[in-house]
């Protein structure tokens, strides 16, 4: 069965998957792939009926996360705040969106910028499946910030700390 | 005892939530991880709850190009585990990846019964995947427990599935996480 939102979501997940592979293999282009994926996901979200609350929650978190991963922090904040205004947003989605917005706030504070612009973006892999995109002036600072973010999480467990791998993310470009 | 197959080839044809590129990337990563420890084909143990089954993974030795592309060991283990765990969930529960769900620090998969005409994500089951490159099987069990704790303490979206693949110890362990409302 196909529907307009699902077609758009499929385009988004294809691009997001390619972005993930690009980061994993240390290739360029991930930010642009995530940006396009975020656009498709937001379009998909707009077409999901209001009564499909879990579907809307899943796509809403995805859209916010994809804007975040693309480095478009203002877009991530915009979508995240819109979602938090929805009274029907499921608890799991509210929790995940709030975590992303907290990460953005902290990254901006740590980078000493008002809105994240002016700092470079870094993708830092701290544990097996914990990646952080942080804004920082240098790679070293980015790793410190990512470690701090990870350590603040309630799930942080030093036995899972396997590596710190950092790549400089592409410039988001455009901007909002 | 019947031996089941963990099919890591052709996954995009069976899992609507996997694009061709992503499925190929996961398979390639799995082959790079397997090649660190084994020769093809490789016998695995597939565990779910109290149940344990013999399984086999058919794969081919990766090219130098593939090894170079997946030289980041952590990233390769993560992606390779996705191939094995998705194949194990397909074999064990008849569930396939319907949709990718981005999260703050990665992505999960939303699983539905194979062949079903699902109009939305309302009844899908979230799958959290992890992997262990080397070491004894107790490391796989530890990771499973940790992932279950994370699911229970985290967003609270239940029910969920947790799957961990151990490449060195040739084990895939699946668990369901049922919540207490």
mmCIF file of C-alpha atoms in Angstrom:
data_model
loop_
_atom_site.group_PDB
_atom_site.id
_atom_site.type_symbol
_atom_site.label_atom_id
_atom_site.label_comp_id
_atom_site.label_asym_id
_atom_site.label_seq_id
_atom_site.Cartn_x
_atom_site.Cartn_y
_atom_site.Cartn_z
ATOM 1 C CA UNK A 1 0.000 0.000 0.000
ATOM 2 C CA UNK A 2 1.342 3.385 -0.905
ATOM 3 C CA UNK A 3 0.436 6.895 0.100
ATOM 4 C CA UNK A 4 1.839 10.327 -0.475
ATOM 5 C CA UNK A 5 3.468 10.585 2.954
ATOM 6 C CA UNK A 6 5.023 7.152 2.595
ATOM 7 C CA UNK A 7 6.509 7.990 -0.799
ATOM 8 C CA UNK A 8 8.106 11.104 0.691
ATOM 9 C CA UNK A 9 9.286 9.167 3.748
ATOM 10 C CA UNK A 10 10.894 6.558 1.474
ATOM 11 C CA UNK A 11 12.860 9.307 -0.285
ATOM 12 C CA UNK A 12 13.943 10.620 3.111
ATOM 13 C CA UNK A 13 15.102 7.295 4.486
ATOM 14 C CA UNK A 14 17.018 6.525 1.281
ATOM 15 C CA UNK A 15 18.922 9.809 1.605
ATOM 16 C CA UNK A 16 19.385 9.416 5.361
ATOM 17 C CA UNK A 17 20.754 5.910 4.866
ATOM 18 C CA UNK A 18 23.232 7.180 2.307
ATOM 19 C CA UNK A 19 24.202 9.934 4.739
ATOM 20 C CA UNK A 20 24.832 7.340 7.429
ATOM 21 C CA UNK A 21 27.013 5.287 5.074
ATOM 22 C CA UNK A 22 28.870 8.426 4.047
ATOM 23 C CA UNK A 23 29.714 9.252 7.667
ATOM 24 C CA UNK A 24 30.613 5.621 8.457
ATOM 25 C CA UNK A 25 33.002 5.425 5.526
ATOM 26 C CA UNK A 26 34.475 8.880 6.082
ATOM 27 C CA UNK A 27 33.222 10.196 2.747
ATOM 28 C CA UNK A 28 31.976 13.718 2.146
ATOM 29 C CA UNK A 29 28.477 14.874 1.351
ATOM 30 C CA UNK A 30 26.677 13.657 4.464
ATOM 31 C CA UNK A 31 25.383 17.077 5.513
ATOM 32 C CA UNK A 32 23.733 17.684 2.158
ATOM 33 C CA UNK A 33 22.211 14.196 2.142
ATOM 34 C CA UNK A 34 20.816 14.739 5.637
ATOM 35 C CA UNK A 35 19.508 18.182 4.646
ATOM 36 C CA UNK A 36 17.582 16.777 1.690
ATOM 37 C CA UNK A 37 16.351 13.890 3.835
ATOM 38 C CA UNK A 38 15.090 16.377 6.425
ATOM 39 C CA UNK A 39 13.149 18.282 3.768
ATOM 40 C CA UNK A 40 11.459 15.104 2.539
ATOM 41 C CA UNK A 41 10.717 13.941 6.087
ATOM 42 C CA UNK A 42 9.144 17.245 7.009
ATOM 43 C CA UNK A 43 7.008 17.098 3.868
ATOM 44 C CA UNK A 44 5.989 13.555 4.762
ATOM 45 C CA UNK A 45 5.107 14.609 8.301
ATOM 46 C CA UNK A 46 2.833 17.351 6.994
ATOM 47 C CA UNK A 47 0.793 14.727 5.123
ATOM 48 C CA UNK A 48 0.264 12.241 7.966
ATOM 49 C CA UNK A 49 -3.278 12.482 9.347
ATOM 50 C CA UNK A 50 -3.539 13.877 12.877
ATOM 51 C CA UNK A 51 -5.083 10.670 14.232
ATOM 52 C CA UNK A 52 -1.922 8.689 13.362
ATOM 53 C CA UNK A 53 -0.206 9.936 16.477
ATOM 54 C CA UNK A 54 2.569 7.332 16.675
ATOM 55 C CA UNK A 55 3.414 7.695 13.005
ATOM 56 C CA UNK A 56 3.515 11.465 13.416
ATOM 57 C CA UNK A 57 5.724 11.097 16.480
ATOM 58 C CA UNK A 58 8.218 8.845 14.687
ATOM 59 C CA UNK A 59 8.418 11.088 11.615
ATOM 60 C CA UNK A 60 8.605 14.211 13.765
ATOM 61 C CA UNK A 61 11.593 12.908 15.703
ATOM 62 C CA UNK A 62 13.193 11.832 12.433
ATOM 63 C CA UNK A 63 12.727 15.258 10.846
ATOM 64 C CA UNK A 64 14.176 17.031 13.893
ATOM 65 C CA UNK A 65 17.112 14.615 14.096
ATOM 66 C CA UNK A 66 17.841 14.925 10.387
ATOM 67 C CA UNK A 67 17.953 18.736 10.515
ATOM 68 C CA UNK A 68 20.265 18.383 13.516
ATOM 69 C CA UNK A 69 22.533 15.933 11.707
ATOM 70 C CA UNK A 70 22.630 18.212 8.666
ATOM 71 C CA UNK A 71 23.967 21.002 10.851
ATOM 72 C CA UNK A 72 20.897 23.175 10.250
ATOM 73 C CA UNK A 73 20.316 23.874 13.909
ATOM 74 C CA UNK A 74 17.752 26.631 13.428
ATOM 75 C CA UNK A 75 15.625 24.309 11.305
ATOM 76 C CA UNK A 76 15.942 21.575 13.913
ATOM 77 C CA UNK A 77 14.799 23.982 16.613
ATOM 78 C CA UNK A 78 11.885 25.200 14.501
ATOM 79 C CA UNK A 79 10.557 21.698 13.805
ATOM 80 C CA UNK A 80 11.233 20.504 17.345
ATOM 81 C CA UNK A 81 9.362 23.413 18.907
ATOM 82 C CA UNK A 82 6.405 22.924 16.570
ATOM 83 C CA UNK A 83 6.215 19.295 17.616
ATOM 84 C CA UNK A 84 6.355 20.119 21.322
ATOM 85 C CA UNK A 85 3.335 22.396 20.791
ATOM 86 C CA UNK A 86 1.309 19.406 19.608
ATOM 87 C CA UNK A 87 -0.730 18.176 22.565
ATOM 88 C CA UNK A 88 -1.130 14.727 21.010
ATOM 89 C CA UNK A 89 2.612 14.132 20.576
ATOM 90 C CA UNK A 90 3.400 10.722 22.161
ATOM 91 C CA UNK A 91 5.606 10.665 25.252
ATOM 92 C CA UNK A 92 8.477 8.864 23.519
ATOM 93 C CA UNK A 93 8.585 11.469 20.760
ATOM 94 C CA UNK A 94 8.364 14.381 23.196
ATOM 95 C CA UNK A 95 11.258 12.929 25.174
ATOM 96 C CA UNK A 96 13.443 12.423 22.088
ATOM 97 C CA UNK A 97 12.716 15.882 20.665
ATOM 98 C CA UNK A 98 13.527 17.497 24.018
ATOM 99 C CA UNK A 99 16.851 15.638 24.100
ATOM 100 C CA UNK A 100 17.773 16.918 20.636
ATOM 101 C CA UNK A 101 16.852 20.494 21.591
ATOM 102 C CA UNK A 102 18.939 20.153 24.779
ATOM 103 C CA UNK A 103 21.892 18.971 22.707
ATOM 104 C CA UNK A 104 21.538 21.965 20.405
ATOM 105 C CA UNK A 105 21.333 24.406 23.307
ATOM 106 C CA UNK A 106 24.371 22.875 24.956
ATOM 107 C CA UNK A 107 26.367 22.829 21.728
ATOM 108 C CA UNK A 108 25.609 26.489 21.187
ATOM 109 C CA UNK A 109 26.581 27.431 24.718
ATOM 110 C CA UNK A 110 29.752 25.353 24.637
ATOM 111 C CA UNK A 111 30.752 26.791 21.280
ATOM 112 C CA UNK A 112 30.247 30.298 22.604
ATOM 113 C CA UNK A 113 27.880 31.297 19.871
ATOM 114 C CA UNK A 114 24.363 32.591 20.112
ATOM 115 C CA UNK A 115 22.904 30.433 17.403
ATOM 116 C CA UNK A 116 25.558 27.947 16.407
ATOM 117 C CA UNK A 117 26.742 29.917 13.393
ATOM 118 C CA UNK A 118 30.436 30.710 13.257
ATOM 119 C CA UNK A 119 31.562 27.400 14.769
ATOM 120 C CA UNK A 120 32.612 24.364 12.761
ATOM 121 C CA UNK A 121 30.498 21.255 12.966
ATOM 122 C CA UNK A 122 32.057 17.931 13.916
ATOM 123 C CA UNK A 123 30.652 14.405 13.909
ATOM 124 C CA UNK A 124 32.063 12.593 16.921
ATOM 125 C CA UNK A 125 31.517 8.901 17.536
ATOM 126 C CA UNK A 126 31.944 8.202 21.226
ATOM 127 C CA UNK A 127 30.588 4.700 21.716
ATOM 128 C CA UNK A 128 29.384 1.910 19.511
ATOM 129 C CA UNK A 129 26.230 3.667 18.404
ATOM 130 C CA UNK A 130 26.456 7.067 19.998
ATOM 131 C CA UNK A 131 27.289 9.795 17.524
ATOM 132 C CA UNK A 132 27.187 13.465 18.334
ATOM 133 C CA UNK A 133 27.185 16.429 16.008
ATOM 134 C CA UNK A 134 28.689 19.337 17.852
ATOM 135 C CA UNK A 135 29.624 22.883 17.005
ATOM 136 C CA UNK A 136 33.128 23.755 18.193
ATOM 137 C CA UNK A 137 36.119 25.828 17.225
ATOM 138 C CA UNK A 138 38.514 22.842 17.019
ATOM 139 C CA UNK A 139 38.456 19.060 16.755
ATOM 140 C CA UNK A 140 39.815 18.671 20.280
ATOM 141 C CA UNK A 141 37.136 20.889 21.730
ATOM 142 C CA UNK A 142 34.517 19.003 19.693
ATOM 143 C CA UNK A 143 35.631 15.704 21.238
ATOM 144 C CA UNK A 144 35.567 17.204 24.712
ATOM 145 C CA UNK A 145 32.067 18.550 24.142
ATOM 146 C CA UNK A 146 30.851 15.249 22.749
ATOM 147 C CA UNK A 147 32.287 13.372 25.727
ATOM 148 C CA UNK A 148 30.563 15.820 28.061
ATOM 149 C CA UNK A 149 27.261 15.345 26.251
ATOM 150 C CA UNK A 150 27.655 11.601 26.429
ATOM 151 C CA UNK A 151 28.597 11.681 30.122
ATOM 152 C CA UNK A 152 25.542 13.807 30.910
ATOM 153 C CA UNK A 153 23.258 11.155 29.425
ATOM 154 C CA UNK A 154 21.564 8.844 31.857
ATOM 155 C CA UNK A 155 22.670 5.896 29.730
ATOM 156 C CA UNK A 156 26.363 6.685 29.899
ATOM 157 C CA UNK A 157 28.353 3.652 30.899
ATOM 158 C CA UNK A 158 32.124 3.662 30.642
ATOM 159 C CA UNK A 159 32.225 -0.031 29.743
ATOM 160 C CA UNK A 160 30.593 0.920 26.440
ATOM 161 C CA UNK A 161 33.195 3.516 25.655
ATOM 162 C CA UNK A 162 34.926 1.978 22.686
ATOM 163 C CA UNK A 163 36.402 4.763 20.618
ATOM 164 C CA UNK A 164 36.354 8.398 19.801
ATOM 165 C CA UNK A 165 36.285 8.976 16.061
ATOM 166 C CA UNK A 166 35.878 12.494 14.784
ATOM 167 C CA UNK A 167 35.328 13.901 11.346
ATOM 168 C CA UNK A 168 34.704 17.497 10.454
ATOM 169 C CA UNK A 169 31.213 17.808 9.088
ATOM 170 C CA UNK A 170 30.638 19.731 5.926
ATOM 171 C CA UNK A 171 29.547 23.310 6.227
ATOM 172 C CA UNK A 172 25.765 23.302 6.355
ATOM 173 C CA UNK A 173 25.605 25.895 3.609
ATOM 174 C CA UNK A 174 22.596 28.057 3.003
ATOM 175 C CA UNK A 175 21.423 28.570 6.508
ATOM 176 C CA UNK A 176 18.107 29.659 7.803
ATOM 177 C CA UNK B 1 18.481 -29.790 14.717
ATOM 178 C CA UNK B 2 17.389 -27.767 11.714
ATOM 179 C CA UNK B 3 19.878 -25.174 10.595
ATOM 180 C CA UNK B 4 18.398 -21.847 9.582
ATOM 181 C CA UNK B 5 19.891 -19.283 7.210
ATOM 182 C CA UNK B 6 20.686 -15.702 8.134
ATOM 183 C CA UNK B 7 20.219 -14.095 4.746
ATOM 184 C CA UNK B 8 22.298 -10.959 4.388
ATOM 185 C CA UNK B 9 22.003 -10.801 0.593
ATOM 186 C CA UNK B 10 19.049 -9.336 -1.299
ATOM 187 C CA UNK B 11 17.780 -7.624 1.841
ATOM 188 C CA UNK B 12 16.377 -4.571 0.060
ATOM 189 C CA UNK B 13 14.013 -6.875 -1.844
ATOM 190 C CA UNK B 14 12.542 -8.233 1.385
ATOM 191 C CA UNK B 15 12.827 -5.232 3.723
ATOM 192 C CA UNK B 16 10.934 -2.187 2.397
ATOM 193 C CA UNK B 17 12.776 0.073 4.834
ATOM 194 C CA UNK B 18 16.188 -0.763 3.352
ATOM 195 C CA UNK B 19 17.248 0.959 0.152
ATOM 196 C CA UNK B 20 19.521 -0.955 -2.211
ATOM 197 C CA UNK B 21 22.500 1.202 -1.252
ATOM 198 C CA UNK B 22 21.966 0.786 2.478
ATOM 199 C CA UNK B 23 21.370 -2.964 2.224
ATOM 200 C CA UNK B 24 24.514 -3.339 0.122
ATOM 201 C CA UNK B 25 26.474 -1.228 2.609
ATOM 202 C CA UNK B 26 25.294 -3.305 5.564
ATOM 203 C CA UNK B 27 26.143 -6.577 3.776
ATOM 204 C CA UNK B 28 29.573 -5.290 2.794
ATOM 205 C CA UNK B 29 30.258 -4.160 6.375
ATOM 206 C CA UNK B 30 29.134 -7.553 7.708
ATOM 207 C CA UNK B 31 31.498 -9.323 5.323
ATOM 208 C CA UNK B 32 34.396 -7.115 6.418
ATOM 209 C CA UNK B 33 33.602 -7.904 10.070
ATOM 210 C CA UNK B 34 33.190 -11.623 9.423
ATOM 211 C CA UNK B 35 36.472 -11.724 7.498
ATOM 212 C CA UNK B 36 38.318 -10.479 10.586
ATOM 213 C CA UNK B 37 37.558 -13.787 12.299
ATOM 214 C CA UNK B 38 36.213 -16.428 9.895
ATOM 215 C CA UNK B 39 36.068 -17.967 6.442
ATOM 216 C CA UNK B 40 32.771 -18.338 4.537
ATOM 217 C CA UNK B 41 30.287 -19.831 5.146
ATOM 218 C CA UNK B 42 30.086 -19.308 8.892
ATOM 219 C CA UNK B 43 28.026 -21.185 11.461
ATOM 220 C CA UNK B 44 26.275 -18.967 13.997
ATOM 221 C CA UNK B 45 24.154 -19.556 17.067
ATOM 222 C CA UNK B 46 20.849 -17.673 16.997
ATOM 223 C CA UNK B 47 19.305 -17.156 20.434
ATOM 224 C CA UNK B 48 15.933 -15.826 21.455
ATOM 225 C CA UNK B 49 14.867 -16.239 25.075
ATOM 226 C CA UNK B 50 15.432 -19.851 26.058
ATOM 227 C CA UNK B 51 15.555 -20.951 22.454
ATOM 228 C CA UNK B 52 18.815 -21.545 20.643
ATOM 229 C CA UNK B 53 19.154 -22.522 16.976
ATOM 230 C CA UNK B 54 22.027 -23.304 14.634
ATOM 231 C CA UNK B 55 22.300 -20.834 11.793
ATOM 232 C CA UNK B 56 24.566 -20.303 8.820
ATOM 233 C CA UNK B 57 25.639 -17.094 7.151
ATOM 234 C CA UNK B 58 26.582 -17.357 3.476
ATOM 235 C CA UNK B 59 28.989 -14.594 2.524
ATOM 236 C CA UNK B 60 31.954 -13.819 0.319
ATOM 237 C CA UNK B 61 35.362 -12.514 1.252
ATOM 238 C CA UNK B 62 35.441 -8.721 0.856
ATOM 239 C CA UNK B 63 37.597 -6.997 -1.724
ATOM 240 C CA UNK B 64 40.446 -4.720 -0.711
ATOM 241 C CA UNK B 65 38.248 -1.830 -1.765
ATOM 242 C CA UNK B 66 35.515 -2.924 0.637
ATOM 243 C CA UNK B 67 38.004 -3.364 3.456
ATOM 244 C CA UNK B 68 39.345 0.119 2.805
ATOM 245 C CA UNK B 69 35.860 1.624 2.734
ATOM 246 C CA UNK B 70 35.068 0.015 6.097
ATOM 247 C CA UNK B 71 38.413 0.612 7.799
ATOM 248 C CA UNK B 72 36.609 2.367 10.678
ATOM 249 C CA UNK B 73 36.112 -0.677 12.877
ATOM 250 C CA UNK B 74 33.383 0.809 15.060
ATOM 251 C CA UNK B 75 31.330 1.965 12.085
ATOM 252 C CA UNK B 76 31.807 -1.358 10.313
ATOM 253 C CA UNK B 77 30.688 -3.307 13.379
ATOM 254 C CA UNK B 78 27.606 -1.123 13.752
ATOM 255 C CA UNK B 79 26.578 -1.463 10.106
ATOM 256 C CA UNK B 80 27.523 -5.127 9.871
ATOM 257 C CA UNK B 81 25.473 -5.893 12.960
ATOM 258 C CA UNK B 82 22.486 -4.273 11.267
ATOM 259 C CA UNK B 83 22.648 -6.843 8.463
ATOM 260 C CA UNK B 84 22.921 -9.832 10.801
ATOM 261 C CA UNK B 85 20.326 -8.681 13.325
ATOM 262 C CA UNK B 86 17.771 -7.724 10.668
ATOM 263 C CA UNK B 87 18.280 -11.135 9.057
ATOM 264 C CA UNK B 88 17.892 -12.828 12.443
ATOM 265 C CA UNK B 89 14.664 -10.956 13.242
ATOM 266 C CA UNK B 90 13.316 -11.853 9.805
ATOM 267 C CA UNK B 91 14.123 -15.519 10.401
ATOM 268 C CA UNK B 92 12.893 -15.671 13.989
ATOM 269 C CA UNK B 93 9.758 -13.532 13.929
ATOM 270 C CA UNK B 94 8.946 -13.106 10.237
ATOM 271 C CA UNK B 95 9.327 -9.358 10.688
ATOM 272 C CA UNK B 96 10.965 -7.097 8.125
ATOM 273 C CA UNK B 97 12.218 -3.522 8.338
ATOM 274 C CA UNK B 98 9.373 -1.303 7.152
ATOM 275 C CA UNK B 99 10.835 2.034 8.055
ATOM 276 C CA UNK B 100 13.957 3.724 9.269
ATOM 277 C CA UNK B 101 13.505 5.946 12.323
ATOM 278 C CA UNK B 102 16.178 8.584 12.828
ATOM 279 C CA UNK B 103 17.158 9.254 16.415
ATOM 280 C CA UNK B 104 19.374 11.855 18.035
ATOM 281 C CA UNK B 105 22.486 9.722 17.715
ATOM 282 C CA UNK B 106 21.694 7.067 15.126
ATOM 283 C CA UNK B 107 18.751 5.216 13.650
ATOM 284 C CA UNK B 108 16.450 2.377 14.645
ATOM 285 C CA UNK B 109 14.213 0.244 12.467
ATOM 286 C CA UNK B 110 10.452 -0.227 12.690
ATOM 287 C CA UNK B 111 9.487 -3.799 11.984
ATOM 288 C CA UNK B 112 6.264 -5.259 10.555
ATOM 289 C CA UNK B 113 5.187 -8.750 9.463
ATOM 290 C CA UNK B 114 6.648 -9.675 6.071
ATOM 291 C CA UNK B 115 4.232 -9.226 3.202
ATOM 292 C CA UNK B 116 1.704 -7.234 5.179
ATOM 293 C CA UNK B 117 0.043 -4.183 3.645
ATOM 294 C CA UNK B 118 0.810 -1.711 6.389
ATOM 295 C CA UNK B 119 -0.648 1.777 5.900
ATOM 296 C CA UNK B 120 1.293 3.488 8.691
ATOM 297 C CA UNK B 121 3.691 2.959 11.617
ATOM 298 C CA UNK B 122 1.015 2.694 14.322
ATOM 299 C CA UNK B 123 1.547 -1.013 15.097
ATOM 300 C CA UNK B 124 5.193 -1.415 14.125
ATOM 301 C CA UNK B 125 7.787 -2.737 16.572
ATOM 302 C CA UNK B 126 10.949 -0.740 17.208
ATOM 303 C CA UNK B 127 14.212 -2.670 16.815
ATOM 304 C CA UNK B 128 17.399 -1.520 18.520
ATOM 305 C CA UNK B 129 20.583 -3.016 17.097
ATOM 306 C CA UNK B 130 24.056 -3.346 18.499
ATOM 307 C CA UNK B 131 27.167 -5.352 17.777
ATOM 308 C CA UNK B 132 30.350 -6.692 19.306
ATOM 309 C CA UNK B 133 33.408 -7.271 17.146
ATOM 310 C CA UNK B 134 35.464 -9.647 19.269
ATOM 311 C CA UNK B 135 35.598 -11.219 22.699
ATOM 312 C CA UNK B 136 33.619 -13.921 24.503
ATOM 313 C CA UNK B 137 29.875 -14.390 24.260
ATOM 314 C CA UNK B 138 29.358 -12.853 27.696
ATOM 315 C CA UNK B 139 30.105 -9.485 26.096
ATOM 316 C CA UNK B 140 27.139 -10.044 23.794
ATOM 317 C CA UNK B 141 24.877 -10.860 26.746
ATOM 318 C CA UNK B 142 26.150 -7.800 28.609
ATOM 319 C CA UNK B 143 25.341 -5.619 25.621
ATOM 320 C CA UNK B 144 21.850 -7.129 25.375
ATOM 321 C CA UNK B 145 21.177 -6.351 29.052
ATOM 322 C CA UNK B 146 22.467 -2.830 28.598
ATOM 323 C CA UNK B 147 20.274 -2.217 25.575
ATOM 324 C CA UNK B 148 17.208 -3.541 27.416
ATOM 325 C CA UNK B 149 17.942 -1.220 30.334
ATOM 326 C CA UNK B 150 18.321 1.673 27.931
ATOM 327 C CA UNK B 151 14.986 0.909 26.284
ATOM 328 C CA UNK B 152 13.231 0.667 29.660
ATOM 329 C CA UNK B 153 14.819 3.853 31.023
ATOM 330 C CA UNK B 154 14.615 5.775 27.795
ATOM 331 C CA UNK B 155 11.693 6.968 25.758
ATOM 332 C CA UNK B 156 9.437 4.170 26.942
ATOM 333 C CA UNK B 157 8.245 3.254 23.477
ATOM 334 C CA UNK B 158 7.225 -0.378 23.912
ATOM 335 C CA UNK B 159 7.087 -3.150 22.954
ATOM 336 C CA UNK B 160 10.525 -3.188 21.417
ATOM 337 C CA UNK B 161 13.081 -5.685 20.196
ATOM 338 C CA UNK B 162 16.766 -5.694 20.998
ATOM 339 C CA UNK B 163 19.269 -7.530 18.812
ATOM 340 C CA UNK B 164 23.013 -7.879 19.308
ATOM 341 C CA UNK B 165 25.419 -9.584 16.908
ATOM 342 C CA UNK B 166 28.782 -10.923 18.071
ATOM 343 C CA UNK B 167 31.086 -11.422 15.096
ATOM 344 C CA UNK B 168 33.996 -13.094 16.832
ATOM 345 C CA UNK B 169 31.884 -15.453 18.957
ATOM 346 C CA UNK B 170 29.428 -16.164 16.108
ATOM 347 C CA UNK B 171 26.301 -15.349 18.063
ATOM 348 C CA UNK B 172 23.141 -13.311 17.455
ATOM 349 C CA UNK B 173 20.983 -12.735 20.533
ATOM 350 C CA UNK B 174 17.451 -11.321 20.327
ATOM 351 C CA UNK B 175 15.213 -10.237 23.181
ATOM 352 C CA UNK B 176 11.820 -8.603 23.401
ATOM 353 C CA UNK B 177 11.278 -5.743 25.811
ATOM 354 C CA UNK B 178 7.789 -5.655 27.221
ATOM 355 C CA UNK B 179 6.825 -2.699 29.304
ATOM 356 C CA UNK B 180 4.954 -2.393 32.540
ATOM 357 C CA UNK B 181 2.275 0.218 31.999
#
